[in-house]
Amino acid sequence: MKEADPHLPIVCGLYRFSLDNGPGIRTTVFLKGCPLACRWCHNPEAMSPEPEIFFRKTRCLGCGGCVKICPRQAIEMRRNTVFLHRQRCDGCGRCARVCPSLALQAVGSQEPAAELVELLLRDLTFFEVSGGGVTFSGGEATMHGEYLAEVLGLLKSQGIHTALQTSGFFEPVFFEAELLPRLDLVFFDLKLFSATEHRRWTGRSNDRILANFERLARLAPERLRPRIPLVPGATACKENLAALATFLRRCGFTVATLLPWFPGGREKRRALGRPAARGLSHEPMQRAEEDELRTFFNRCLTKKSTDP
């Protein structure tokens, strides 16, 4: 069995034929691990950089194969189904490899940079005919800076368009020296302008995020694409959108993307043994409310300093 390499991140998702993560047909690579802990995250499996196991109880056949193979006695049988002691589990994945019903699944796998690029190059024809390429996401892909720089360098040597989706919480010197020269686009998520609210909802202040956006707005405005998730009860309020619009205008931007939010992370949280996110709606925003906020935000974003 292949042992885990502590120097390699976990690729927790590789989605082909994506049409909404940059121009053309793209393959999106999700790297596991994020410095933020956004309550609304729809990729909760990408929060921790550590190995994890999905367990979907309704799929369990009660065969007991996982109980026998687990080296840490983290699994036991209870009423003809398994119970996973997550505090004992180290995410080694042995249980997932013997599970016939996929009730137990390892979250992602480790891929050396050259091997990941080899996988990505299988889609080269689609990139070439559509003007597409590869987008890196997470989690926060910049947490694995040296690995990401190596993969980006290999892709650029093949002439492949590259993009990054980021929370903006990264070390700027390394980013600007090693990552930015290898990136064609940077999709930069701005969530909340208030530092207090940002810490409340994500666990971190946004000081570094706003400073990094301002630096990139000066260094590479043509590659920077600001985005704001519309999360009901959190980011999707006029006070926050007006403040972010003012900030973006000050940085020279009159265009930004508002991203609709869907509660798609709930089932994955359950499969990871995590509690449901507190303080969030279980339903997506109504279309009329979303349209009203979009109109308000765009008006704020394009308002001239002389406007009332």
C-alpha atoms as a printed R data frame, in Angstrom:
    type eleno elety resid chain resno       x      y       z
1   ATOM     1    CA   MET     A     1   0.000  0.000   0.000
2   ATOM     2    CA   LYS     A     2   1.293  3.461  -0.890
3   ATOM     3    CA   GLU     A     3   2.219  5.525   2.170
4   ATOM     4    CA   ALA     A     4   1.104  9.140   2.482
5   ATOM     5    CA   ASP     A     5   3.695 11.769   1.599
6   ATOM     6    CA   PRO     A     6   3.625 14.644   4.143
7   ATOM     7    CA   HIS     A     7   5.040 17.021   1.513
8   ATOM     8    CA   LEU     A     8   2.189 16.501  -0.957
9   ATOM     9    CA   PRO     A     9  -1.264 18.074  -0.647
10  ATOM    10    CA   ILE     A    10  -4.409 16.025  -1.164
11  ATOM    11    CA   VAL     A    11  -6.247 16.573  -4.428
12  ATOM    12    CA   CYS     A    12  -9.817 16.301  -3.180
13  ATOM    13    CA   GLY     A    13 -11.526 16.903  -6.500
14  ATOM    14    CA   LEU     A    14 -10.712 16.974 -10.196
15  ATOM    15    CA   TYR     A    15 -13.665 18.089 -12.302
16  ATOM    16    CA   ARG     A    16 -13.479 17.937 -16.077
17  ATOM    17    CA   PHE     A    17 -15.509 19.808 -18.706
18  ATOM    18    CA   SER     A    18 -16.252 22.757 -16.429
19  ATOM    19    CA   LEU     A    19 -17.675 25.846 -18.134
20  ATOM    20    CA   ASP     A    20 -17.943 28.290 -15.220
21  ATOM    21    CA   ASN     A    21 -14.432 28.487 -13.752
22  ATOM    22    CA   GLY     A    22 -12.802 30.558 -16.465
23  ATOM    23    CA   PRO     A    23 -12.849 30.798 -20.264
24  ATOM    24    CA   GLY     A    24 -13.509 27.770 -22.452
25  ATOM    25    CA   ILE     A    25 -13.688 24.152 -21.350
26  ATOM    26    CA   ARG     A    26 -11.697 23.706 -18.155
27  ATOM    27    CA   THR     A    27 -10.534 21.114 -15.680
28  ATOM    28    CA   THR     A    28 -10.797 22.338 -12.104
29  ATOM    29    CA   VAL     A    29  -8.420 20.973  -9.466
30  ATOM    30    CA   PHE     A    30  -9.447 21.237  -5.813
31  ATOM    31    CA   LEU     A    31  -6.633 21.097  -3.245
32  ATOM    32    CA   LYS     A    32  -7.490 20.175   0.333
33  ATOM    33    CA   GLY     A    33  -6.898 22.673   3.119
34  ATOM    34    CA   CYS     A    34  -8.034 26.230   3.859
35  ATOM    35    CA   PRO     A    35  -7.043 28.861   6.464
36  ATOM    36    CA   LEU     A    36 -10.667 30.046   6.627
37  ATOM    37    CA   ALA     A    37 -13.625 28.180   8.078
38  ATOM    38    CA   CYS     A    38 -16.576 29.764   6.276
39  ATOM    39    CA   ARG     A    39 -19.793 28.441   7.750
40  ATOM    40    CA   TRP     A    40 -21.446 28.351   4.334
41  ATOM    41    CA   CYS     A    41 -18.638 26.470   2.561
42  ATOM    42    CA   HIS     A    42 -20.060 24.036   0.001
43  ATOM    43    CA   ASN     A    43 -16.736 22.140  -0.069
44  ATOM    44    CA   PRO     A    44 -16.364 21.237   3.639
45  ATOM    45    CA   GLU     A    45 -14.200 18.270   2.675
46  ATOM    46    CA   ALA     A    46 -11.592 20.804   1.479
47  ATOM    47    CA   MET     A    47 -11.328 22.695   4.778
48  ATOM    48    CA   SER     A    48  -8.840 20.486   6.611
49  ATOM    49    CA   PRO     A    49  -5.570 19.598   4.865
50  ATOM    50    CA   GLU     A    50  -5.555 16.240   6.675
51  ATOM    51    CA   PRO     A    51  -6.828 12.925   5.256
52  ATOM    52    CA   GLU     A    52 -10.525 12.332   5.975
53  ATOM    53    CA   ILE     A    53 -13.193  9.730   5.345
54  ATOM    54    CA   PHE     A    54 -16.727 10.212   4.072
55  ATOM    55    CA   PHE     A    55 -19.200  7.849   5.757
56  ATOM    56    CA   ARG     A    56 -22.725  7.579   4.316
57  ATOM    57    CA   LYS     A    57 -24.616  5.343   6.697
58  ATOM    58    CA   THR     A    58 -27.553  4.636   4.369
59  ATOM    59    CA   ARG     A    59 -25.218  2.874   1.919
60  ATOM    60    CA   CYS     A    60 -23.710  0.519   4.501
61  ATOM    61    CA   LEU     A    61 -24.350 -3.197   3.841
62  ATOM    62    CA   GLY     A    62 -23.102 -4.298   7.245
63  ATOM    63    CA   CYS     A    63 -20.516 -6.672   5.762
64  ATOM    64    CA   GLY     A    64 -17.923 -5.838   8.415
65  ATOM    65    CA   GLY     A    65 -14.925 -5.808   6.092
66  ATOM    66    CA   CYS     A    66 -13.935 -2.333   7.273
67  ATOM    67    CA   VAL     A    67 -13.987 -3.412  10.925
68  ATOM    68    CA   LYS     A    68 -11.469 -6.157  10.266
69  ATOM    69    CA   ILE     A    69  -9.031 -4.049   8.258
70  ATOM    70    CA   CYS     A    70  -8.950 -0.821  10.305
71  ATOM    71    CA   PRO     A    71  -5.515 -0.617  12.009
72  ATOM    72    CA   ARG     A    72  -6.697  1.854  14.679
73  ATOM    73    CA   GLN     A    73  -9.902  0.089  15.792
74  ATOM    74    CA   ALA     A    74 -11.795  3.185  14.683
75  ATOM    75    CA   ILE     A    75 -14.770  1.190  13.329
76  ATOM    76    CA   GLU     A    76 -17.210 -1.085  15.113
77  ATOM    77    CA   MET     A    77 -20.493 -2.772  14.252
78  ATOM    78    CA   ARG     A    78 -23.668 -1.415  15.821
79  ATOM    79    CA   ARG     A    79 -27.022 -2.947  14.862
80  ATOM    80    CA   ASN     A    80 -25.780 -4.320  11.549
81  ATOM    81    CA   THR     A    81 -24.138 -1.095  10.442
82  ATOM    82    CA   VAL     A    82 -20.756  0.425  11.177
83  ATOM    83    CA   PHE     A    83 -19.954  3.226  13.587
84  ATOM    84    CA   LEU     A    84 -16.893  5.351  12.855
85  ATOM    85    CA   HIS     A    85 -14.929  6.724  15.829
86  ATOM    86    CA   ARG     A    86 -13.552  9.800  14.107
87  ATOM    87    CA   GLN     A    87 -11.277 10.763  17.003
88  ATOM    88    CA   ARG     A    88  -9.345  7.538  16.381
89  ATOM    89    CA   CYS     A    89  -9.435  7.667  12.570
90  ATOM    90    CA   ASP     A    90  -6.322  8.917  10.763
91  ATOM    91    CA   GLY     A    91  -7.912  8.817   7.315
92  ATOM    92    CA   CYS     A    92  -5.602  6.098   5.996
93  ATOM    93    CA   GLY     A    93  -8.331  4.902   3.613
94  ATOM    94    CA   ARG     A    94  -7.962  1.158   4.146
95  ATOM    95    CA   CYS     A    95 -11.655  0.881   5.040
96  ATOM    96    CA   ALA     A    96 -12.706  2.704   1.879
97  ATOM    97    CA   ARG     A    97 -10.691  0.350  -0.310
98  ATOM    98    CA   VAL     A    98 -12.616 -2.703   0.936
99  ATOM    99    CA   CYS     A    99 -16.088 -1.095   1.121
100 ATOM   100    CA   PRO     A   100 -18.234 -2.672  -1.649
101 ATOM   101    CA   SER     A   101 -21.044 -0.088  -1.436
102 ATOM   102    CA   LEU     A   102 -18.911  3.087  -1.220
103 ATOM   103    CA   ALA     A   103 -20.437  3.875   2.164
104 ATOM   104    CA   LEU     A   104 -16.868  4.690   3.205
105 ATOM   105    CA   GLN     A   105 -14.827  6.838   0.822
106 ATOM   106    CA   ALA     A   106 -11.455  8.509   1.195
107 ATOM   107    CA   VAL     A   107 -11.526 12.242   0.512
108 ATOM   108    CA   GLY     A   108  -9.195 12.617  -2.454
109 ATOM   109    CA   SER     A   109  -5.694 11.329  -3.075
110 ATOM   110    CA   GLN     A   110  -2.139 12.584  -3.305
111 ATOM   111    CA   GLU     A   111  -0.725 13.232  -6.767
112 ATOM   112    CA   PRO     A   112   2.917 14.227  -7.378
113 ATOM   113    CA   ALA     A   113   3.095 17.372  -9.518
114 ATOM   114    CA   ALA     A   114   4.263 15.606 -12.686
115 ATOM   115    CA   GLU     A   115   1.591 12.903 -12.352
116 ATOM   116    CA   LEU     A   116  -1.153 15.475 -11.817
117 ATOM   117    CA   VAL     A   117  -0.041 17.371 -14.921
118 ATOM   118    CA   GLU     A   118  -0.041 14.110 -16.873
119 ATOM   119    CA   LEU     A   119  -3.688 13.629 -15.877
120 ATOM   120    CA   LEU     A   120  -4.545 17.195 -16.845
121 ATOM   121    CA   LEU     A   121  -2.871 16.910 -20.246
122 ATOM   122    CA   ARG     A   122  -5.416 14.254 -21.206
123 ATOM   123    CA   ASP     A   123  -7.806 17.172 -21.714
124 ATOM   124    CA   LEU     A   124  -5.387 19.198 -23.853
125 ATOM   125    CA   THR     A   125  -7.497 18.850 -27.025
126 ATOM   126    CA   PHE     A   126 -10.521 20.340 -25.254
127 ATOM   127    CA   PHE     A   127  -8.421 23.222 -23.942
128 ATOM   128    CA   GLU     A   128  -7.016 23.971 -27.389
129 ATOM   129    CA   VAL     A   129 -10.299 23.946 -29.319
130 ATOM   130    CA   SER     A   130 -12.220 25.972 -26.709
131 ATOM   131    CA   GLY     A   131  -9.603 28.366 -25.391
132 ATOM   132    CA   GLY     A   132  -9.900 26.672 -22.000
133 ATOM   133    CA   GLY     A   133  -7.396 25.449 -19.467
134 ATOM   134    CA   VAL     A   134  -6.944 24.499 -15.823
135 ATOM   135    CA   THR     A   135  -8.355 26.252 -12.753
136 ATOM   136    CA   PHE     A   136  -7.116 25.626  -9.213
137 ATOM   137    CA   SER     A   137  -9.483 25.886  -6.287
138 ATOM   138    CA   GLY     A   138 -10.034 24.393  -2.847
139 ATOM   139    CA   GLY     A   139 -10.025 24.916  -0.016
140 ATOM   140    CA   GLU     A   140  -7.298 27.447  -0.606
141 ATOM   141    CA   ALA     A   141  -4.812 26.201  -3.177
142 ATOM   142    CA   THR     A   142  -2.191 28.802  -2.169
143 ATOM   143    CA   MET     A   143  -1.746 26.934   1.137
144 ATOM   144    CA   HIS     A   144   0.383 24.549  -0.931
145 ATOM   145    CA   GLY     A   145   2.444 27.244  -2.606
146 ATOM   146    CA   GLU     A   146   5.530 25.332  -3.730
147 ATOM   147    CA   TYR     A   147   3.490 22.428  -5.079
148 ATOM   148    CA   LEU     A   148   1.101 24.801  -6.864
149 ATOM   149    CA   ALA     A   149   4.006 26.755  -8.375
150 ATOM   150    CA   GLU     A   150   5.536 23.543  -9.710
151 ATOM   151    CA   VAL     A   151   2.260 22.376 -11.291
152 ATOM   152    CA   LEU     A   152   1.567 25.807 -12.777
153 ATOM   153    CA   GLY     A   153   5.075 25.945 -14.235
154 ATOM   154    CA   LEU     A   154   4.633 22.567 -15.915
155 ATOM   155    CA   LEU     A   155   1.271 23.624 -17.343
156 ATOM   156    CA   LYS     A   156   2.606 26.926 -18.676
157 ATOM   157    CA   SER     A   157   5.476 25.063 -20.360
158 ATOM   158    CA   GLN     A   158   2.740 23.311 -22.366
159 ATOM   159    CA   GLY     A   159   1.040 26.621 -23.203
160 ATOM   160    CA   ILE     A   160  -2.028 25.902 -21.071
161 ATOM   161    CA   HIS     A   161  -4.193 28.744 -19.755
162 ATOM   162    CA   THR     A   162  -4.194 28.793 -15.954
163 ATOM   163    CA   ALA     A   163  -6.540 30.307 -13.384
164 ATOM   164    CA   LEU     A   164  -6.861 30.387  -9.610
165 ATOM   165    CA   GLN     A   165  -9.863 30.718  -7.335
166 ATOM   166    CA   THR     A   166  -8.695 32.182  -4.023
167 ATOM   167    CA   SER     A   167 -10.028 33.509  -0.734
168 ATOM   168    CA   GLY     A   168  -7.168 36.013  -0.803
169 ATOM   169    CA   PHE     A   169  -5.690 34.762   2.463
170 ATOM   170    CA   PHE     A   170  -2.121 34.140   1.328
171 ATOM   171    CA   GLU     A   171   1.416 35.363   1.876
172 ATOM   172    CA   PRO     A   172   1.833 38.118  -0.732
173 ATOM   173    CA   VAL     A   173   5.596 38.005  -1.376
174 ATOM   174    CA   PHE     A   174   5.619 34.329  -2.398
175 ATOM   175    CA   PHE     A   175   2.372 34.738  -4.338
176 ATOM   176    CA   GLU     A   176   3.673 37.647  -6.367
177 ATOM   177    CA   ALA     A   177   7.075 36.071  -7.028
178 ATOM   178    CA   GLU     A   178   6.163 32.434  -7.688
179 ATOM   179    CA   LEU     A   179   2.451 32.136  -8.498
180 ATOM   180    CA   LEU     A   180   1.298 35.325 -10.205
181 ATOM   181    CA   PRO     A   181   3.786 35.015 -13.121
182 ATOM   182    CA   ARG     A   182   2.325 31.563 -13.841
183 ATOM   183    CA   LEU     A   183  -1.344 32.621 -13.666
184 ATOM   184    CA   ASP     A   184  -3.487 34.069 -16.450
185 ATOM   185    CA   LEU     A   185  -6.497 34.811 -14.219
186 ATOM   186    CA   VAL     A   186  -7.106 35.231 -10.483
187 ATOM   187    CA   PHE     A   187 -10.696 34.885  -9.268
188 ATOM   188    CA   PHE     A   188 -10.571 36.651  -5.911
189 ATOM   189    CA   ASP     A   189 -13.450 36.107  -3.463
190 ATOM   190    CA   LEU     A   190 -14.411 39.014  -1.228
191 ATOM   191    CA   LYS     A   191 -16.959 37.931   1.350
192 ATOM   192    CA   LEU     A   192 -17.494 40.554   4.050
193 ATOM   193    CA   PHE     A   193 -16.041 44.042   4.370
194 ATOM   194    CA   SER     A   194 -16.459 44.305   8.141
195 ATOM   195    CA   ALA     A   195 -13.487 42.699   9.927
196 ATOM   196    CA   THR     A   196 -15.740 41.797  12.863
197 ATOM   197    CA   GLU     A   197 -18.337 40.087  10.664
198 ATOM   198    CA   HIS     A   198 -15.634 38.408   8.608
199 ATOM   199    CA   ARG     A   199 -14.136 36.868  11.732
200 ATOM   200    CA   ARG     A   200 -17.576 35.851  12.967
201 ATOM   201    CA   TRP     A   201 -18.455 33.953   9.784
202 ATOM   202    CA   THR     A   202 -15.038 32.693   8.629
203 ATOM   203    CA   GLY     A   203 -12.918 32.522  11.784
204 ATOM   204    CA   ARG     A   204 -10.384 35.050  10.468
205 ATOM   205    CA   SER     A   205 -10.019 38.791  10.091
206 ATOM   206    CA   ASN     A   206 -10.048 40.103   6.528
207 ATOM   207    CA   ASP     A   207  -7.151 42.545   6.931
208 ATOM   208    CA   ARG     A   208  -4.749 40.394   4.917
209 ATOM   209    CA   ILE     A   209  -7.392 39.645   2.283
210 ATOM   210    CA   LEU     A   210  -8.223 43.290   1.594
211 ATOM   211    CA   ALA     A   211  -4.531 44.244   1.566
212 ATOM   212    CA   ASN     A   212  -3.759 41.453  -0.904
213 ATOM   213    CA   PHE     A   213  -6.580 42.545  -3.188
214 ATOM   214    CA   GLU     A   214  -5.308 46.134  -3.187
215 ATOM   215    CA   ARG     A   215  -1.787 44.924  -4.066
216 ATOM   216    CA   LEU     A   216  -3.048 42.786  -6.946
217 ATOM   217    CA   ALA     A   217  -5.269 45.620  -8.169
218 ATOM   218    CA   ARG     A   218  -2.076 47.668  -8.598
219 ATOM   219    CA   LEU     A   219   0.136 44.873  -9.938
220 ATOM   220    CA   ALA     A   220  -2.159 42.955 -12.290
221 ATOM   221    CA   PRO     A   221  -5.637 44.505 -12.596
222 ATOM   222    CA   GLU     A   222  -6.165 42.888 -16.007
223 ATOM   223    CA   ARG     A   223  -5.886 39.427 -14.464
224 ATOM   224    CA   LEU     A   224  -7.917 40.087 -11.320
225 ATOM   225    CA   ARG     A   225 -11.604 39.096 -11.183
226 ATOM   226    CA   PRO     A   226 -13.401 40.045  -7.944
227 ATOM   227    CA   ARG     A   227 -16.307 37.858  -6.835
228 ATOM   228    CA   ILE     A   228 -18.747 37.986  -3.912
229 ATOM   229    CA   PRO     A   229 -20.832 35.002  -2.740
230 ATOM   230    CA   LEU     A   230 -24.445 35.929  -1.980
231 ATOM   231    CA   VAL     A   231 -25.015 33.989   1.241
232 ATOM   232    CA   PRO     A   232 -28.441 34.667   2.820
233 ATOM   233    CA   GLY     A   233 -28.107 36.037   6.337
234 ATOM   234    CA   ALA     A   234 -24.351 36.556   6.026
235 ATOM   235    CA   THR     A   235 -22.892 38.340   2.978
236 ATOM   236    CA   ALA     A   236 -26.150 39.047   1.128
237 ATOM   237    CA   CYS     A   237 -27.166 42.304   2.766
238 ATOM   238    CA   LYS     A   238 -27.139 45.803   1.340
239 ATOM   239    CA   GLU     A   239 -24.803 47.193   4.006
240 ATOM   240    CA   ASN     A   240 -22.097 44.647   3.164
241 ATOM   241    CA   LEU     A   241 -22.563 44.938  -0.600
242 ATOM   242    CA   ALA     A   242 -22.403 48.736  -0.477
243 ATOM   243    CA   ALA     A   243 -19.185 48.631   1.566
244 ATOM   244    CA   LEU     A   244 -17.567 46.115  -0.800
245 ATOM   245    CA   ALA     A   245 -18.670 48.174  -3.821
246 ATOM   246    CA   THR     A   246 -17.005 51.265  -2.339
247 ATOM   247    CA   PHE     A   247 -13.815 49.280  -1.712
248 ATOM   248    CA   LEU     A   248 -13.808 47.897  -5.275
249 ATOM   249    CA   ARG     A   249 -14.377 51.328  -6.783
250 ATOM   250    CA   ARG     A   250 -11.462 52.658  -4.761
251 ATOM   251    CA   CYS     A   251  -9.326 49.851  -6.245
252 ATOM   252    CA   GLY     A   252 -10.384 50.806  -9.780
253 ATOM   253    CA   PHE     A   253 -13.060 48.151 -10.418
254 ATOM   254    CA   THR     A   254 -16.548 48.811 -11.750
255 ATOM   255    CA   VAL     A   255 -17.331 45.162 -12.529
256 ATOM   256    CA   ALA     A   256 -17.566 42.215 -10.121
257 ATOM   257    CA   THR     A   257 -19.397 38.886 -10.088
258 ATOM   258    CA   LEU     A   258 -22.031 38.047  -7.491
259 ATOM   259    CA   LEU     A   259 -22.111 34.292  -6.976
260 ATOM   260    CA   PRO     A   260 -25.392 32.574  -6.063
261 ATOM   261    CA   TRP     A   261 -25.141 30.318  -3.025
262 ATOM   262    CA   PHE     A   262 -26.634 26.851  -2.704
263 ATOM   263    CA   PRO     A   263 -26.706 24.800   0.527
264 ATOM   264    CA   GLY     A   264 -24.830 21.943  -1.155
265 ATOM   265    CA   GLY     A   265 -22.393 21.379   1.690
266 ATOM   266    CA   ARG     A   266 -24.942 20.055   4.191
267 ATOM   267    CA   GLU     A   267 -24.885 16.424   3.050
268 ATOM   268    CA   LYS     A   268 -21.085 16.408   2.867
269 ATOM   269    CA   ARG     A   269 -20.869 17.796   6.410
270 ATOM   270    CA   ARG     A   270 -22.980 14.906   7.638
271 ATOM   271    CA   ALA     A   271 -20.786 12.432   5.753
272 ATOM   272    CA   LEU     A   272 -17.737 13.948   7.467
273 ATOM   273    CA   GLY     A   273 -19.341 13.707  10.908
274 ATOM   274    CA   ARG     A   274 -19.499 17.473  11.346
275 ATOM   275    CA   PRO     A   275 -22.418 19.437  12.796
276 ATOM   276    CA   ALA     A   276 -24.620 21.512  10.519
277 ATOM   277    CA   ALA     A   277 -23.521 25.101   9.987
278 ATOM   278    CA   ARG     A   278 -25.149 27.489  12.447
279 ATOM   279    CA   GLY     A   279 -27.100 30.588  11.492
280 ATOM   280    CA   LEU     A   280 -27.598 29.781   7.817
281 ATOM   281    CA   SER     A   281 -30.705 29.265   5.751
282 ATOM   282    CA   HIS     A   282 -31.350 25.769   4.413
283 ATOM   283    CA   GLU     A   283 -32.794 27.217   1.213
284 ATOM   284    CA   PRO     A   284 -31.180 29.219  -1.602
285 ATOM   285    CA   MET     A   285 -32.156 32.842  -2.008
286 ATOM   286    CA   GLN     A   286 -35.341 33.617  -3.887
287 ATOM   287    CA   ARG     A   287 -34.728 34.875  -7.419
288 ATOM   288    CA   ALA     A   288 -36.527 38.183  -6.861
289 ATOM   289    CA   GLU     A   289 -34.438 38.961  -3.763
290 ATOM   290    CA   GLU     A   290 -31.243 38.021  -5.563
291 ATOM   291    CA   ASP     A   291 -32.130 40.259  -8.523
292 ATOM   292    CA   GLU     A   292 -32.838 43.163  -6.170
293 ATOM   293    CA   LEU     A   293 -29.439 42.786  -4.514
294 ATOM   294    CA   ARG     A   294 -27.687 42.537  -7.875
295 ATOM   295    CA   THR     A   295 -29.338 45.741  -9.063
296 ATOM   296    CA   PHE     A   296 -28.426 47.508  -5.822
297 ATOM   297    CA   PHE     A   297 -24.814 46.296  -5.924
298 ATOM   298    CA   ASN     A   298 -24.272 47.233  -9.567
299 ATOM   299    CA   ARG     A   299 -25.679 50.687  -8.903
300 ATOM   300    CA   CYS     A   300 -23.283 51.104  -5.964
301 ATOM   301    CA   LEU     A   301 -20.352 49.791  -7.965
302 ATOM   302    CA   THR     A   302 -20.846 52.156 -10.897
303 ATOM   303    CA   LYS     A   303 -21.817 55.199  -8.815
304 ATOM   304    CA   LYS     A   304 -19.629 58.229  -9.428
305 ATOM   305    CA   SER     A   305 -18.213 60.171  -6.522
306 ATOM   306    CA   THR     A   306 -20.445 63.123  -7.420
307 ATOM   307    CA   ASP     A   307 -23.636 61.025  -7.377
308 ATOM   308    CA   PRO     A   308 -25.955 61.498  -4.382
